[in-house]
Amino acid sequence: PSLPPSPPSLPPSPPSLPPSPPLPPSNTWECPAGTGMTLTQAASTGDTGIFVSCYVEGLKMGDFIALNGATYEVVGLAVPSGRRRLFQGFPITVLPGLTDAASSGDLVKAVRSPSPPPPSLSPSPPPPAPPPPAPPP
């Protein structure tokens, strides 16, 4: 005897999830302690824009970063507002353009200032003048 066609089986509906808690403000773009920035996409020689997985704490325009042994000045950051996270990562604009191509996953180090600053060109302050001789008694 033929069986009646069974109704199409419906997947059980997923239990309704509680709304996810809001993300803490502004920390979403900071690297977790102990981790560094890594490239999230490859970059080519001459590129001035790179994308990293997160920003190390305190990174700001005017800082320097090292990538594959070369040092670049950070001239632009785009800290996402609120929860907006860019799909390709967080952009850093650097000058000069990359001297070498870089691969996704390469480590980007923040260096607070370029390796030893050049000697300053400002003239050194004159030595303090000797005290005037005491007048004779």
Backbone as a ProteinNet text record, in pm:
[ID]
protein_1_A
[PRIMARY]
PSLPPSPPSLPPSPPSLPPSPPLPPSNTWECPAGTGMTLTQAASTGDTGIFVSCYVEGLKMGDFIALNGATYEVVGLAVPSGRRRLFQGFPITVLPGLTDAASSGDLVKAVRSPSPPPPSLSPSPPPPAPPPPAPPP
[TERTIARY]
85.5	0	87.4	52.4	138.2	113.1	222.2	208.7	170.8	94.9	63.1	193.3	206.3	332.5	352.4	475.1	497.2	512.2	467.6	482.5	631.1	671.3	815.5	867	980.1	1028.1	1088.6	1045.9	1098.7	1207.9	1318.4	1420.9	1363.2	1399.4	1344.3	1390.3	1302.8	1343	1444.8	1550.6	1652.9	1593.7	1639.6	1586.3	1622.9	1535.7	1567.3	1680.8	1785.1	1901.9	1879.1	1931.5	1919.5	2001.6	1963.3	2041.4	2184.5	2281.8	2419.9	2446.4	2526.8	2550.8	2623.6	2603.1	2671.4	2822	2897.2	3042.7	3090.6	3199.8	3249.7	3294.5	3275.7	3308.8	3457.5	3489.6	3624.8	3727.4	3701.7	3809.1	3809.6	3708.5	3699.8	3816.5	3881.1	3989.7	4125.7	4129	4259.4	4301.1	4429.5	4479.8	4465.9	4422.1	4420.6	4562.5	4574	4707	4788.7	4914	5002.5	4999.3	4910.2	4910.7	4955.9	5003	5047.7	4959.9	4993.7	4918.9	4974.9	4884.1	4928.4	4849	4909	4838.9	4720.9	4607.2	4492.3	4479.5	4554.5	4558.3	4693.5	4731.7	4863	4871.2	4992.3	5014.8	5126.9	5121.7	5222.5	5322.6	5437.5	5538.5	5474.6	5502	5446.6	5313.8	5248.1	5119.7	5141.6	5047.4	5055.1	4945.2	4858.4	4752.8	4768.4	4772.1	4776	4659.5	4621.6	4511.9	4565.7	4536.8	4586.5	4469.4	4501.5	4398.5	4343.5	4424.4	4383.7	4486.7	4460.5	4559.4	4621	4753.1	4812.1	4775.7	4764.8	4722.8	4817.7	4760.2	4842.9	4892.9	4862.4	4909.2	4840.6	4919	4858.7	4935.9	4876.4	4943.2	5075.8	5178.7	5310.6	5397.7	5334.3	5414.2	5475.9	5562.9	5624.1	5592.9	5582.8	5562.7	5672.2	5704.2	5803.4	5733.5	5761.2	5702.8	5814.8	5844.4	5949.8	6080.5	6115.7	6245.7	6252.4	6144.4	6146	6056.1	6088.9	6011.6	5930.5	5806.7	5717.2	5650.8	5619.8	5548.3	5398.6	5326.8	5181.2	5123.2	5055.4	4997	4845.3	4789.5	4643.8	4597.9	4496.7	4433.1	4283.7	4210.6	4065.4	4006	3999	3938.6	3789.3	3736.2	3594.6	3507.2	3401	3311.2	3212.4	3189.7	3091.7	3132.2	3039.5	3070.1	3119.6	3126.6	3159.5	3299.2	3309.3	3441.9	3457.8	3564.3	3583.2	3615.7	3557	3570.6	3717.3	3791.1	3928.2	4025.6	3977.9	4068.6	4069.3	4166	4173.1	4281.9	4248.4	4346.4	4450.1	4571.9	4677.9	4735.1	4744.5	4807.7	4950.4	5046.3	5186.8	5258.3	5362.8	5453.8	5593.6	5684	5661.7	5585.5	5559.5	5494.8	5582.8	5523.4	5598.5	5716.2	5831.8	5950.1	5949.6	5860.7	5855.5	5713.8	5678.7	5546	5539.9	5420.7	5403	5287	5290.3	5185.7	5089.7	4969.3	4871.3	4929.5	4915.1	4968.6	5105	5168.7	5298.4	5279.5	5379.6	5371.7	5403.6	5322.4	5346.7	5379	5497.5	5536.2	5525.5	5476.3	5476.6	5612.4	5676.7	5802.3	5774.9	5792.2	5747.7	5817.6	5946.3	6014.6	6113.5	6156.2	6245.2	6375	6443.2	6565.1	6660.9	6750.1	6806.4	6786.6	6729	6701.8	6832.9	6834.6	6958.8	7000.4	7130.5	7172	7100.5	7057	6977.2	7068	7010.1	7091	7093.2	7012.8	7011.5	7143.4	7197	7326.7	7314.8	7421.6	7413.2	7416.9	7350.4	7347	7488.9	7519.7	7655.7	7681.8	7807.6	7835.8	7801.2	7763.5	7726.9	7847.1	7818.3	7928.7	7988.5	8120.5	8179.8	8134.8	8126.2	8081.3	8183.8	8138.7	8235.5	8332	8455.6	8551.5	8502.7	8530.1	8485.4	8566.5	8499.7	8577.1	8678.2	8793.4	8890.6	8830.2	8868.5	8810.8	8845.4
-121.1	0	123.8	220.6	339.6	427.4	483.1	568.7	708.2	780.5	919.1	998.4	1093.1	1169	1241.5	1235.1	1302	1451.9	1533.5	1678.7	1710.8	1814.4	1845.5	1875	1816.4	1838.1	1977.1	2052.1	2187.5	2181.5	2252.8	2252.4	2318.9	2272.1	2336.8	2481.9	2570.2	2711.2	2733	2811	2829.2	2904.1	2874	2948.2	3094.9	3182.6	3324	3360.5	3423.3	3457.3	3590	3605.6	3736.8	3835.5	3961.8	4057.2	4061.3	4072	4072.5	4204.9	4202.1	4327.5	4426.1	4554.6	4651.9	4641	4667.7	4660.1	4777.5	4757.6	4870.7	4980.5	5105.1	5212.2	5213.5	5235.9	5261.2	5151.2	5051.5	4952.6	4850.5	4851.1	4745.2	4750.1	4865.4	4874.8	4860.3	4845.7	4832.1	4685.7	4662.2	4525.4	4473.3	4348.8	4291.7	4289.1	4298	4300.3	4182.9	4211.1	4102.1	4068.9	4130.2	4101.9	4227.7	4209	4323.7	4339.1	4437.8	4460.2	4367.2	4312.1	4235.6	4285.4	4272.8	4313.7	4220.2	4277.5	4192.7	4173.4	4249.9	4222.7	4262.9	4199.9	4224.4	4369.1	4421.8	4557.9	4552.4	4643	4643.7	4755.8	4741.8	4847.4	4978.7	5085.5	5215.9	5246.9	5145	5171.1	5263.9	5354.8	5438.4	5400.3	5308.3	5265	5117.1	5083.2	4941.6	4916.8	4790.7	4754.8	4659	4690.7	4606.4	4548.9	4445.4	4374	4457.6	4549.5	4632.2	4743.5	4839.2	4945.4	4921.8	4929.1	4915.9	5039.7	5019.4	5127.9	5246.3	5364.8	5484.9	5520.6	5438.6	5472.5	5600.3	5693.8	5819.2	5872	5971.2	6029.8	6090.4	6073.7	6123.8	6014.6	5902.3	5788.9	5720.6	5627.4	5551.6	5404.9	5334.8	5190.4	5124.7	5002.3	4926.3	4807.1	4789.8	4677.4	4617.1	4489.3	4420	4497.5	4555.6	4618.9	4763.5	4816.2	4956.7	5035.8	5163.2	5246.7	5348.4	5366.6	5460.2	5549.9	5671.2	5763.1	5743.4	5739.8	5726.9	5866.5	5883.4	6014.7	6010.4	5892.5	5886.7	5759.2	5772.6	5657.3	5677.3	5569.9	5584.6	5500.1	5556.4	5483.5	5474.7	5354.2	5343.4	5405.5	5468.7	5527.9	5420.1	5413.7	5316.9	5175.5	5099	4959.4	4931.9	5034.4	5010.2	4951.2	4831.2	4772.7	4747.7	4800.9	4783.2	4637.5	4588.5	4447.8	4410.7	4499.2	4459.8	4492.4	4548.2	4579.4	4729	4774.3	4915.1	4982.3	5093	5154.1	5237.2	5233.2	5323	5381.5	5513.1	5576.8	5609	5568.2	5584.9	5664.4	5731.7	5796.2	5752.3	5732.3	5730	5604.2	5582.1	5457.7	5338.8	5222.1	5101.9	5080.1	5047.9	5023.1	4879.6	4798.7	4657.9	4608.5	4511.3	4452.9	4377.6	4369.1	4299.4	4202.5	4096.4	3994.6	4005.3	3958.5	3953.3	3869.2	3918.6	3843.9	3893.9	3980.5	4035.1	4122.5	4119	4195.1	4342	4428.8	4573.3	4618.5	4675.3	4716.4	4867	4910.4	5053.8	5089.4	5189.4	5238.3	5383.4	5418.3	5551.4	5660.8	5642.5	5741.3	5664.2	5719.3	5642.7	5612	5509.3	5468.3	5585.7	5584.2	5703.3	5831.4	5932.1	6056.8	6117.2	6182.2	6243.3	6350.9	6380	6485.3	6614.3	6685.9	6804.4	6909.7	6981.8	7079.9	7213.5	7225.7	7356.6	7373.8	7495	7514.1	7479.3	7424.6	7388.4	7517	7515.7	7640.3	7677.7	7807.6	7847.7	7804.3	7779.3	7739.2	7856.3	7826.9	7938	8031.9	8161.7	8260.3	8248.2	8261.3	8252.7	8372.1	8358.8	8473.9	8587	8711.7	8822.9	8818.5	8861.8	8859	8949.7	8911.1	8995.2	9124.5	9237.8	9363.5	9360.1	9425.6	9424.9	9493.8	9454.9	9517.5	9666.2
0	0	0	-87.1	-93.8	27.6	82.6	200	154.3	236.8	197.3	194.6	99.6	95.8	228.4	280.6	409.5	384.7	479.4	458.4	452.5	373.7	366.6	506.3	540.9	677.8	687.4	786.9	805.6	910.5	887.3	993.5	1116.7	1236.2	1355.9	1357.5	1399.3	1398	1508.9	1479.9	1584	1701.4	1821.6	1937	1920.5	1964.5	1944.9	2039.7	1981.7	2062.5	2131.8	2251.8	2314.9	2233.4	2229.8	2150.9	2204.4	2113.8	2162	2233	2338.2	2411.1	2320.6	2338.8	2253.7	2276.1	2171.6	2184.8	2269.2	2343.5	2421.8	2326.3	2361.9	2268.5	2238.5	2116.2	2065.9	2087.9	2173.2	2191.2	2081.2	1996.2	1896.8	1800.5	1787.5	1690.6	1755.4	1889.8	1954.3	1957.7	1937.9	1943.4	2086.1	2102.8	2237.5	2293.3	2423.9	2486.2	2437.2	2408.9	2369.4	2221.9	2145.7	2002.1	1929.1	1811.1	1732.3	1610.1	1530.3	1406.8	1299.2	1219.6	1103.3	982.9	866.6	744.9	721.1	684.2	653.2	502.6	425.9	282.7	228.3	119.5	61.3	12.6	11.4	-37.2	-140.2	-236.6	-342.9	-321.7	-385.9	-381.2	-424.9	-348.8	-385.3	-318.4	-261.3	-193.8	-75.3	-52.7	67.2	165.3	126.6	218.3	248.5	376	414.8	508.8	521.5	611.8	716	843.8	952.3	1031.4	1109.5	1185.3	1299.8	1352.1	1465.2	1476.4	1562.9	1586.1	1723.1	1732.9	1865.2	1945.5	2074.7	2162.2	2148.1	2136.5	2132.3	1993.4	1892.2	1757.5	1711.3	1660.8	1615.6	1496	1431	1316.8	1361.9	1280.7	1318.7	1378.5	1419.5	1465.9	1344	1372	1263.2	1282.1	1169.5	1175.8	1094	1131	1056.4	992.2	863.6	790.2	706.7	732.9	656.9	656.1	771.5	783.9	737.9	679.6	637.7	731.8	750.7	843	763.6	803.6	734.8	837.3	793.9	883.2	865.7	978.7	974.6	948.6	835.1	806.5	808.7	825.5	832.8	899.8	985.5	1048.8	1031.8	1024.4	1018.5	1128	1245.8	1356.9	1327.5	1322.3	1287.5	1395	1350.7	1449.9	1492.5	1621.3	1670.8	1635.4	1576.7	1553.5	1413.3	1328.9	1189.3	1181.7	1133.9	1115.7	967.4	912	769.6	741.8	636.8	604.9	584.2	517.9	485.5	597	708.9	819.1	843.6	918.3	954.7	872.7	807.3	718.3	792.9	742.3	785.8	657.4	652.4	537	576.4	493.5	527.6	418.5	459.6	364.9	402.6	315.2	170.8	133.6	5.7	-37	-0.3	3.8	42.3	-52.4	5	-77.4	-126	-68.9	-101.4	-91.6	-170.6	-156.8	-23.4	33.1	160.5	144.9	224	214.1	330.7	306.8	414.1	527.5	651.6	765.2	809.6	728.5	770.3	893.8	981.2	1105.5	1080.8	1139.1	1130.6	1272.3	1293.8	1428.5	1440.8	1554.9	1580.6	1638.6	1580.3	1637.3	1669.3	1793.4	1833.2	1754.2	1723.4	1641	1557.3	1446.6	1359.9	1432.8	1390.8	1459.4	1466.9	1567.2	1631.1	1551.8	1617.1	1545.5	1499.3	1383.7	1337.1	1434.9	1445.5	1539.9	1503.5	1603.4	1571.9	1509.7	1415	1343.5	1415.9	1520.6	1588.2	1663.1	1664.1	1730.9	1878.5	1934.3	2075.2	2157.5	2272.5	2351.4	2392.5	2399.2	2437.8	2581.1	2618	2757.5	2848.6	2972.1	3063.1	3081.2	3084.1	3096.9	3236.6	3247.6	3383.2	3464.1	3598.2	3678.8	3667	3671.3	3660.3	3777.6	3754.2	3867.7	3977	4101.6	4214	4212	4236.8	4238.9	4353.8	4336.2	4446.9	4567	4685.8	4806.1	4813.8
[MASK]
+++++++++++++++++++++++++++++++++++++++++++++++++++++++++++++++++++++++++++++++++++++++++++++++++++++++++++++++++++++++++++++++++++++++++

